[in-house]
Short mmCIF file of C-alpha atoms and ligand atoms in Angstrom, two decimals:
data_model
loop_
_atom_site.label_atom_id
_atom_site.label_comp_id
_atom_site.label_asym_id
_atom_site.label_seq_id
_atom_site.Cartn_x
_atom_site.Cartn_y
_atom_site.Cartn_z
CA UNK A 1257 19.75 -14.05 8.49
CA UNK A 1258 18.45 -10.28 8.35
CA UNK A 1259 19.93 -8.57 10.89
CA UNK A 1260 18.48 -5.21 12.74
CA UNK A 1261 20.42 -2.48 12.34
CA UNK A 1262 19.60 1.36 12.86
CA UNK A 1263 19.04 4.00 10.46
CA UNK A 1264 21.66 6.81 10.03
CA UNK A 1265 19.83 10.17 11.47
CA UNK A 1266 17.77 7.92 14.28
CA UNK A 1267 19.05 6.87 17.75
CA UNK A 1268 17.97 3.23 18.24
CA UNK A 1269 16.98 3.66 21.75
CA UNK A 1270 14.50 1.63 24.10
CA UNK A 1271 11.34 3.35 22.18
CA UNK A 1272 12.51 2.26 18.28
CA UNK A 1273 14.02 -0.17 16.18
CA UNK A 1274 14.51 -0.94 12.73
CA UNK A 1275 14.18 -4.16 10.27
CA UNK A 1276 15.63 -3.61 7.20
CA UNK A 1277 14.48 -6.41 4.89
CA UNK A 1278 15.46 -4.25 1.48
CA UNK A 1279 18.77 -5.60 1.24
CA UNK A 1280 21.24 -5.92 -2.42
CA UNK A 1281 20.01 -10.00 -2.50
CA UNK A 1282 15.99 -9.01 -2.68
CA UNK A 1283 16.96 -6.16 -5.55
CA UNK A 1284 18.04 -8.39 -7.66
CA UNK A 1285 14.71 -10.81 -7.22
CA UNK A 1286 13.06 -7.15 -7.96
CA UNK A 1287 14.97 -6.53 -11.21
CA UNK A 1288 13.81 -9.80 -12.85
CA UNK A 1289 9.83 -9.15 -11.76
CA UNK A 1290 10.69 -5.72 -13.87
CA UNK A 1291 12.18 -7.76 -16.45
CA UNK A 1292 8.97 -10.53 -16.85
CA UNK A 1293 6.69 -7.47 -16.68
CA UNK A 1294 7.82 -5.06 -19.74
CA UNK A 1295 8.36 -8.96 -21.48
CA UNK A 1296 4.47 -9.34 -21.09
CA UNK A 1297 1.46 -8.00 -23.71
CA UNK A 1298 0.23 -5.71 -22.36
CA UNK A 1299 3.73 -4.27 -20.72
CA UNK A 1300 3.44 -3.98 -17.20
CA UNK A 1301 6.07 -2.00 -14.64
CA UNK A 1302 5.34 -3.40 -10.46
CA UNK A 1303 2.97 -0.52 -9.21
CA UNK A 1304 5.29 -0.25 -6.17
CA UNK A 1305 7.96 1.43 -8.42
CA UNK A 1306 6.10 4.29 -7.46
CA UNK A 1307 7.17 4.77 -4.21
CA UNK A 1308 10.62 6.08 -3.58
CA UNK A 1309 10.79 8.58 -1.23
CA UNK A 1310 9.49 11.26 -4.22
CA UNK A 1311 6.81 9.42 -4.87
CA UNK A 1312 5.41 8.59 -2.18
CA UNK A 1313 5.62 12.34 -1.16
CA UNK A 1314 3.38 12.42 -4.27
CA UNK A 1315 1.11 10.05 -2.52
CA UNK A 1316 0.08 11.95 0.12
CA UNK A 1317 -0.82 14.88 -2.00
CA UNK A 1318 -2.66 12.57 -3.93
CA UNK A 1319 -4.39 12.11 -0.64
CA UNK A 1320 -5.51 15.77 -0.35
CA UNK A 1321 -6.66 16.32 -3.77
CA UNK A 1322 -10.52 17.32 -3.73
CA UNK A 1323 -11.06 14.56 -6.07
CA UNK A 1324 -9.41 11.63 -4.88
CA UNK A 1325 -12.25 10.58 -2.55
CA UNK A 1326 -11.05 7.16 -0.44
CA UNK A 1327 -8.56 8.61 1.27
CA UNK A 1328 -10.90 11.26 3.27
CA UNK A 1329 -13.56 8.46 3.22
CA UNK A 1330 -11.60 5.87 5.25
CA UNK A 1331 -10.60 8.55 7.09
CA UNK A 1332 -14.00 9.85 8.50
CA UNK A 1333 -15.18 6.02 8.64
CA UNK A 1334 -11.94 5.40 10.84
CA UNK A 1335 -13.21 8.59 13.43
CA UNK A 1336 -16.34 7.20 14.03
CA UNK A 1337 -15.53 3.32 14.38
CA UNK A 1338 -11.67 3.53 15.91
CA UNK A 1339 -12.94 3.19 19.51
CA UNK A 1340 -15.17 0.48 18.83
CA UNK A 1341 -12.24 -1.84 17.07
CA UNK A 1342 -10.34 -0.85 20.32
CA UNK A 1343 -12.97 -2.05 22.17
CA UNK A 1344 -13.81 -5.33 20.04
CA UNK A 1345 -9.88 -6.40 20.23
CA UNK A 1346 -8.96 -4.83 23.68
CA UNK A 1347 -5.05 -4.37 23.87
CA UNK A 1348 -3.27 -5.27 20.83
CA UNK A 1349 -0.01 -4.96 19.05
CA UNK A 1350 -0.52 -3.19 15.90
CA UNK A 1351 1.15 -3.92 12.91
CA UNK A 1352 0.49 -1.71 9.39
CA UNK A 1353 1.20 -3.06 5.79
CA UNK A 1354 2.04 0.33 3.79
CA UNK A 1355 1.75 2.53 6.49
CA UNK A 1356 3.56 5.68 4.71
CA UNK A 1357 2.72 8.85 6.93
CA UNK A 1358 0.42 6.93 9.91
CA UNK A 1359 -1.77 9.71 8.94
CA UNK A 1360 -4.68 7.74 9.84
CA UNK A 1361 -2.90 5.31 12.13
CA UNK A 1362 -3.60 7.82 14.48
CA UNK A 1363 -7.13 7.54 14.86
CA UNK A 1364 -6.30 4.06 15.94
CA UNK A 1365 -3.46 4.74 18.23
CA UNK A 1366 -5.86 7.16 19.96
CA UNK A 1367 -8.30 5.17 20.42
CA UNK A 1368 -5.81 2.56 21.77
CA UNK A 1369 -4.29 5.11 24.33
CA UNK A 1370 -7.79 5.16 25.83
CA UNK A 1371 -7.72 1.24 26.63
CA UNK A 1372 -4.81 2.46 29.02
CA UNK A 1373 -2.53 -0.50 27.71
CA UNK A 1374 1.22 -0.38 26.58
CA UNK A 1375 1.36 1.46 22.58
CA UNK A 1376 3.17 -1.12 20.39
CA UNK A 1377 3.00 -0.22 16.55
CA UNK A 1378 5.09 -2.43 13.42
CA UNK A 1379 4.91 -0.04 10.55
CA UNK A 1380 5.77 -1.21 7.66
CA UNK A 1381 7.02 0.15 4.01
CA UNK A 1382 8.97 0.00 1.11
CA UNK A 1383 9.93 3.72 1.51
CA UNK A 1384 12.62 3.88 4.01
CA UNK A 1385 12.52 7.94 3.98
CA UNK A 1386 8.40 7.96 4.67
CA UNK A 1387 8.99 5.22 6.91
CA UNK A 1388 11.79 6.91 9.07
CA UNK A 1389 9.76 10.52 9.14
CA UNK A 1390 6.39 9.32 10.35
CA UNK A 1391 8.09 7.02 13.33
CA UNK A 1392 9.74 9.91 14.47
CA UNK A 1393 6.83 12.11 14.44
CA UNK A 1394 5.13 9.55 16.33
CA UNK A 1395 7.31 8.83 18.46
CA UNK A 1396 7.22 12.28 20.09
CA UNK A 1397 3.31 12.53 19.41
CA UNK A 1398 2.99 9.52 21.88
CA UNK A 1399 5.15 9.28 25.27
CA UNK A 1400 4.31 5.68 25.75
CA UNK A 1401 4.75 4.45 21.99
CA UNK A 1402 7.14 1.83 20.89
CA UNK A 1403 7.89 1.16 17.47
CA UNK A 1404 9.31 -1.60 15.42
CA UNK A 1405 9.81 -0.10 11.57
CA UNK A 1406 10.26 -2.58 9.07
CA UNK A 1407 11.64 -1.40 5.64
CA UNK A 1408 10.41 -3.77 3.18
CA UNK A 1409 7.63 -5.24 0.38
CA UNK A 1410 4.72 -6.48 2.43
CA UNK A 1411 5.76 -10.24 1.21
CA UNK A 1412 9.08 -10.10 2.75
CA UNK A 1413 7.56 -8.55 5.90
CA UNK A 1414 5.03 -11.01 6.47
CA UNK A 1415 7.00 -13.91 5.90
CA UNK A 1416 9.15 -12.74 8.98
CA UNK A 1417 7.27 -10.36 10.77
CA UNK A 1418 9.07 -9.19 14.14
CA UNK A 1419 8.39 -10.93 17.55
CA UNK A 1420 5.39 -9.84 19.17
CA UNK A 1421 5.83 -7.91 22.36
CA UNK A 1422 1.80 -7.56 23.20
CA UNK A 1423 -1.02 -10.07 22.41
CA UNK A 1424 -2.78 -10.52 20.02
CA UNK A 1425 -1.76 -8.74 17.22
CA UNK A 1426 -3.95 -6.61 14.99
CA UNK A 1427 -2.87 -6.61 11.26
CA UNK A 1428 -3.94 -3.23 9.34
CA UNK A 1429 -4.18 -2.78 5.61
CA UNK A 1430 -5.79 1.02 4.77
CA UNK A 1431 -6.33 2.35 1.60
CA UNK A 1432 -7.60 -0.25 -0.43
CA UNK A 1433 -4.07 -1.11 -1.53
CA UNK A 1434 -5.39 -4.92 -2.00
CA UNK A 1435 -7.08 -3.45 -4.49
CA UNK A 1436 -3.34 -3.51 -6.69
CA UNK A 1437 -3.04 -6.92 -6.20
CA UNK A 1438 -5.21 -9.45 -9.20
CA UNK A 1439 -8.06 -11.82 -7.90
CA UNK A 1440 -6.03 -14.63 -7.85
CA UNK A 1441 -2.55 -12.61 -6.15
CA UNK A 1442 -4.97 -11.08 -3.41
CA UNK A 1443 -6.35 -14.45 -2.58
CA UNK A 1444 -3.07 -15.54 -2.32
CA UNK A 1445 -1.96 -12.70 -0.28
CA UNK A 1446 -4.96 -13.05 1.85
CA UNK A 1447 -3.84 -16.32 2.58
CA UNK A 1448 -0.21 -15.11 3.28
CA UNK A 1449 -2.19 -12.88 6.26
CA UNK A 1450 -3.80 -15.64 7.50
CA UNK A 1451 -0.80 -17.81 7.85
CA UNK A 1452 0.94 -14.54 9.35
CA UNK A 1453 -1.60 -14.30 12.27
CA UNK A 1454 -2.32 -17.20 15.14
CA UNK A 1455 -6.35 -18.07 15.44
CA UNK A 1456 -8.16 -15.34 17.10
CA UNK A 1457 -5.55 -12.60 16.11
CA UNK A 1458 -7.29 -9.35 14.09
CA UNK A 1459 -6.92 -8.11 10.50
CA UNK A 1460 -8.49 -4.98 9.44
CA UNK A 1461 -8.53 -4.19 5.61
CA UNK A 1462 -10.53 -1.08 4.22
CA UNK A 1463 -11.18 -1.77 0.80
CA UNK A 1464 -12.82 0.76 -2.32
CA UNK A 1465 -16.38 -0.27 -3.29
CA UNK A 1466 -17.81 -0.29 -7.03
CA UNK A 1467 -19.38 3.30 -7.74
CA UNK A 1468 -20.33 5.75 -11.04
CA UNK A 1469 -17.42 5.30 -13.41
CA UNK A 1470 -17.35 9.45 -13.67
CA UNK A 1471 -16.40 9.41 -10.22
CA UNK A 1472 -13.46 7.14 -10.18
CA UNK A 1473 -11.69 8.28 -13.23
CA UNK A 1474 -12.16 11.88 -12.21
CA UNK A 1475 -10.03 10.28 -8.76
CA UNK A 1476 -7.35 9.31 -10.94
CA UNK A 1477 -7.44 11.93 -13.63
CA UNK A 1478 -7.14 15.26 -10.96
CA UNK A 1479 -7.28 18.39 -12.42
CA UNK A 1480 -3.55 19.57 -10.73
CA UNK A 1481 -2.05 16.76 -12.51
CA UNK A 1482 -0.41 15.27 -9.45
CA UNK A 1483 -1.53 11.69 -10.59
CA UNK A 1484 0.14 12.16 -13.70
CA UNK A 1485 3.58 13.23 -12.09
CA UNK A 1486 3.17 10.23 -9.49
CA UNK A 1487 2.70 7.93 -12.55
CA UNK A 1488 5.81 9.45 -14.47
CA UNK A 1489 8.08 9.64 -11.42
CA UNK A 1490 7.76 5.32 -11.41
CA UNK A 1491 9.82 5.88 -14.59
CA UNK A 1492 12.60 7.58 -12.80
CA UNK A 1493 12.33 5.41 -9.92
CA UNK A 1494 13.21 2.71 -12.58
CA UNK A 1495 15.66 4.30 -14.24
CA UNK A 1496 17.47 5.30 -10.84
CA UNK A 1497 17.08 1.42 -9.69
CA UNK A 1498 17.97 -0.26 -12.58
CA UNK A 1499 20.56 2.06 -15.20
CA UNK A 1500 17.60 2.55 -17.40
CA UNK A 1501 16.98 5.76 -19.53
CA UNK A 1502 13.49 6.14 -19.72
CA UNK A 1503 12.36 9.73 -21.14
CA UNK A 1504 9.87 10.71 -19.13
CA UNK A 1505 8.39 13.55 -21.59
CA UNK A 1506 7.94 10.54 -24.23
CA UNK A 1507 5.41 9.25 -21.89
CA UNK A 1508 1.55 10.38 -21.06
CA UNK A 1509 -0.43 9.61 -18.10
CA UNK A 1510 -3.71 7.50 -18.94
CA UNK A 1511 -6.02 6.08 -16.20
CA UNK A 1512 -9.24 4.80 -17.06
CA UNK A 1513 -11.79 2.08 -15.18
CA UNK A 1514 -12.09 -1.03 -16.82
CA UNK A 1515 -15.94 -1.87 -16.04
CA UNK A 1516 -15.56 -4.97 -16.98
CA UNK A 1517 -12.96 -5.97 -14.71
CA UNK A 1518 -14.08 -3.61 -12.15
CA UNK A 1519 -10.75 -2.05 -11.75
CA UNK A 1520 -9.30 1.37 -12.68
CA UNK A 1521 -6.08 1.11 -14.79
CA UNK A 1522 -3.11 3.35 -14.86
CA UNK A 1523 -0.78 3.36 -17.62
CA UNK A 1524 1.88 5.64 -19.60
CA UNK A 1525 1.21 5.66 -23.18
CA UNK A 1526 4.29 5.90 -25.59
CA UNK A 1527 4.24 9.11 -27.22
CA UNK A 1528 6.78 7.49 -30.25
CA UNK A 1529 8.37 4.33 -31.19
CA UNK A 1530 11.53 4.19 -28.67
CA UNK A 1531 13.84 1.55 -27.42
CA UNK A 1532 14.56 1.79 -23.90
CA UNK A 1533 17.56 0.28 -22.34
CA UNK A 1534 18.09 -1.11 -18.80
CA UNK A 1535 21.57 -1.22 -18.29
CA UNK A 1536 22.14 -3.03 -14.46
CA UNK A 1537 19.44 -5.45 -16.14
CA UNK A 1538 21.00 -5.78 -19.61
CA UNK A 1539 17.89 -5.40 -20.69
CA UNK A 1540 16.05 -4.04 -23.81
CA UNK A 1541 12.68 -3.01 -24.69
CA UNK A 1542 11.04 -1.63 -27.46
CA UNK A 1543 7.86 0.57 -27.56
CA UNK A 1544 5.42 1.55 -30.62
CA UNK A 1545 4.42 4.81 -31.13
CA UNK A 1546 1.11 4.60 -28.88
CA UNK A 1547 1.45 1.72 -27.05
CA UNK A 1548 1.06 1.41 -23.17
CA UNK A 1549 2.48 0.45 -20.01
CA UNK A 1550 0.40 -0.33 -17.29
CA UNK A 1551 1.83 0.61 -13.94
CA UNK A 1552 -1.28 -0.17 -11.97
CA UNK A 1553 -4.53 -1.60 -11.50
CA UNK A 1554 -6.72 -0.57 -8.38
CA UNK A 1555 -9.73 -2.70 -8.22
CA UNK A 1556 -12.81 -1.85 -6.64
CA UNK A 1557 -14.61 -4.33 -4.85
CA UNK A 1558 -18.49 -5.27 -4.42
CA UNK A 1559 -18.92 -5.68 -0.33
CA UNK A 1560 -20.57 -9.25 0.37
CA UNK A 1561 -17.90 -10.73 -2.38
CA UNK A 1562 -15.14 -9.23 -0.82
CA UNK A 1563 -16.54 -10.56 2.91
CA UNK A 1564 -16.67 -14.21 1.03
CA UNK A 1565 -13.85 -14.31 0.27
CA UNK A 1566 -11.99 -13.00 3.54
CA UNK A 1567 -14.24 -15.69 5.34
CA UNK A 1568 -12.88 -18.26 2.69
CA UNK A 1569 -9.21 -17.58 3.21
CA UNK A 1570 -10.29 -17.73 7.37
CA UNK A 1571 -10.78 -14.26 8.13
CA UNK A 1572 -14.05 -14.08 9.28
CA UNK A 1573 -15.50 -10.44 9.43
CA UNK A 1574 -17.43 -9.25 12.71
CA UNK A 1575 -17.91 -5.89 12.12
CA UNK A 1576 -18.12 -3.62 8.45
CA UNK A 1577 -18.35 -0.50 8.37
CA UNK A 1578 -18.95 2.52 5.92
CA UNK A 1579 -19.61 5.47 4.55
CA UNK A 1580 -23.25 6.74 3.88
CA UNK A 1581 -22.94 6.58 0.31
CA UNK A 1582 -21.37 3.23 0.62
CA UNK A 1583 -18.18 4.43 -0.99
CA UNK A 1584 -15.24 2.69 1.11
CA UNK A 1585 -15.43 -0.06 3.86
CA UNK A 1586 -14.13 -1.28 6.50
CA UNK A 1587 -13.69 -4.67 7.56
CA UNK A 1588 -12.69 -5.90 11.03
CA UNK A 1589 -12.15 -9.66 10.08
CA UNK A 1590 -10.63 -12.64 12.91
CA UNK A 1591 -8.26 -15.38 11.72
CA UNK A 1592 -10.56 -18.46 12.86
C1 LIG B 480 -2.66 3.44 -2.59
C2 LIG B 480 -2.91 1.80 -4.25
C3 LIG B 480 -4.77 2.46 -2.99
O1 LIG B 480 -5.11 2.62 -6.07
O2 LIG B 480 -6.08 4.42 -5.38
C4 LIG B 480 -3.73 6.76 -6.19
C5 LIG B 480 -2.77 4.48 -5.42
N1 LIG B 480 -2.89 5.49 -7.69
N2 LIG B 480 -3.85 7.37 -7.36
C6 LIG B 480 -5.11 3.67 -5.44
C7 LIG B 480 -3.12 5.55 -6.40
C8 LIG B 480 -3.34 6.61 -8.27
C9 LIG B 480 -3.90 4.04 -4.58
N3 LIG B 480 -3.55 2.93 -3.63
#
């Protein structure tokens, strides 16, 4: 059994508590995903190695960068729809998969506050720091909030999501962050969502649409290099995690979109032949001069597809929105 326990620097009072899911036991399930993926052709790293508290740090810069488009896209879609998802669900508990800084959770909470109900908000993250931050900034942002943090991948979290305190429950995945997860894993995942939620419960999931090639690889190629440092620092999250002694200045920063798979690709190319050892992992792997590790893929989805298959997993969409160049959307679906 997980148990709930507070986090040093945080009072657990009436207002907050804390599910800490990343326990020693899970790290060790983590260790041998890391293991499969830098066994694989191409070599692979889990793209949420890059979120330790650093990176994620680097995230929301990432997020400000003039051209790194969705996340000021969701964003203005979110402040002109929020108050009509409050008013299609009514009261809701509101739970967040990745929620990092809330930044645009509070949209939502405000337009939530209006509905004059009890605030009840699950965030939930791998990054304990982000995590620990934005619930305390909320927290005194608004007097009636109540929060239930849960430190953790979104698997683990879904699989034993707190009890409710408010129903229904609406489940909120921003940032196109499905988009990291292959066809066949986000069906699957979708499906995990599903089974989380009871029929009639909400899921909202904004997703990045298919656009001009030049405009998505100038989003993950900024001219600041901040992408490249956020794709770097997964190599010193690894090392830190696992013993490993990964030099990060024999690595490059490549992203590039894959048109044929509809999906832009992040990887670190080898800038020499190296052998790189993870030591916790007793693990060895060798790299040629060239040769590249993909840390991510972010696909980018075509609308009515996307809509399919949310209906096909039982998450039936009643209201899209988006931008008006059709950039991002937004999809308020219903488990049926
Ligand atoms: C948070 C996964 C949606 O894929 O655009 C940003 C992460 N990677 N720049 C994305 C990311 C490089 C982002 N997601």
């Amino acid at each position: 059994m997980k148990s709930m326990v507070s986090i040093s620097g945080i009072q657990e009072n009436s207002r907050c508590r804390w599910l800490m899911l990343n326990t020693a036991e899970e790290l060790s399930n983590d260790g041998q995903e890391v293991i499969e993926g830098l066994s694989q052709s191409p070599k692979t790293l889990p793209c949420r190695y890059f979120y330790d508290d650093f990176g994620s740090a680097l995230f929301e810069q990432i997020c400000d960068l003039p051209e790194y488009y969705p996340t000021r896209t969701e964003q203005s879609i979110l402040e002109s729809c929020a108050s009509e998802i409050a008013q299609l669900t009514g009261a809701c508990e509101l739970i967040e998969l990745g929620s990092g800084s809330s930044r645009k959770t509070r949209l939502l909470l405000d337009a939530y506050s209006q509905l004059n109900s009890p605030l009840r908000y699950c965030p939930i993250d791998v990054s304990t720091g982000i995590l620990k931050t934005s619930a305390l900034d909320l927290l005194q942002e608004y007097q009636t909030l109540h929060i239930c943090g849960v430190a953790g991948t979104y698997e683990q979290a879904l699989a034993q999501l707190p009890t409710p305190d408010l129903n229904p429950r609406l489940l909120i995945f921003l940032g196109s962050t499905l988009g990291n997860l292959e066809e066949q894993e986000c069906t699957q995942f979708l499906a995990q969502i599903r089974q989380a939620l009871q029929p009639g419960e909400y899921f909202l999931v904004g997703v990045d649409l298919q656009k001009a090639p030049e405009v998505l690889e100038t989003a993950y190629n900024d001219s600041k290099g901040v992408t490249a440092a956020f794709n770097l620092n997964m190599l010193r999250h690894v090392n830190r995690t696992f013993q490993g002694n990964f030099a990060l200045d024999q690595f490059v920063h490549r992203a590039f979109y894959n048109a044929i798979a509809h999906q832009i690709e992040m990887h670190l190319v080898s800038l020499q032949a190296q052998t790189v050892t993870l030591e916790s992992l007793k693990f060895q792997v060798t790299l040629q001069a060239g040769e590249s590790l993909r840390t991510e893929i972010s696909r980018k989805f075509h609308l009515p597809t996307f809509s399919a298959v949310l209906a096909a997993q039982g998450l039936r969409s009643l209201r899209i929105w988006t931008d008006p160049q059709d950039w991002f959307a937004l999809l308020l679906c219903q488990s049926v």
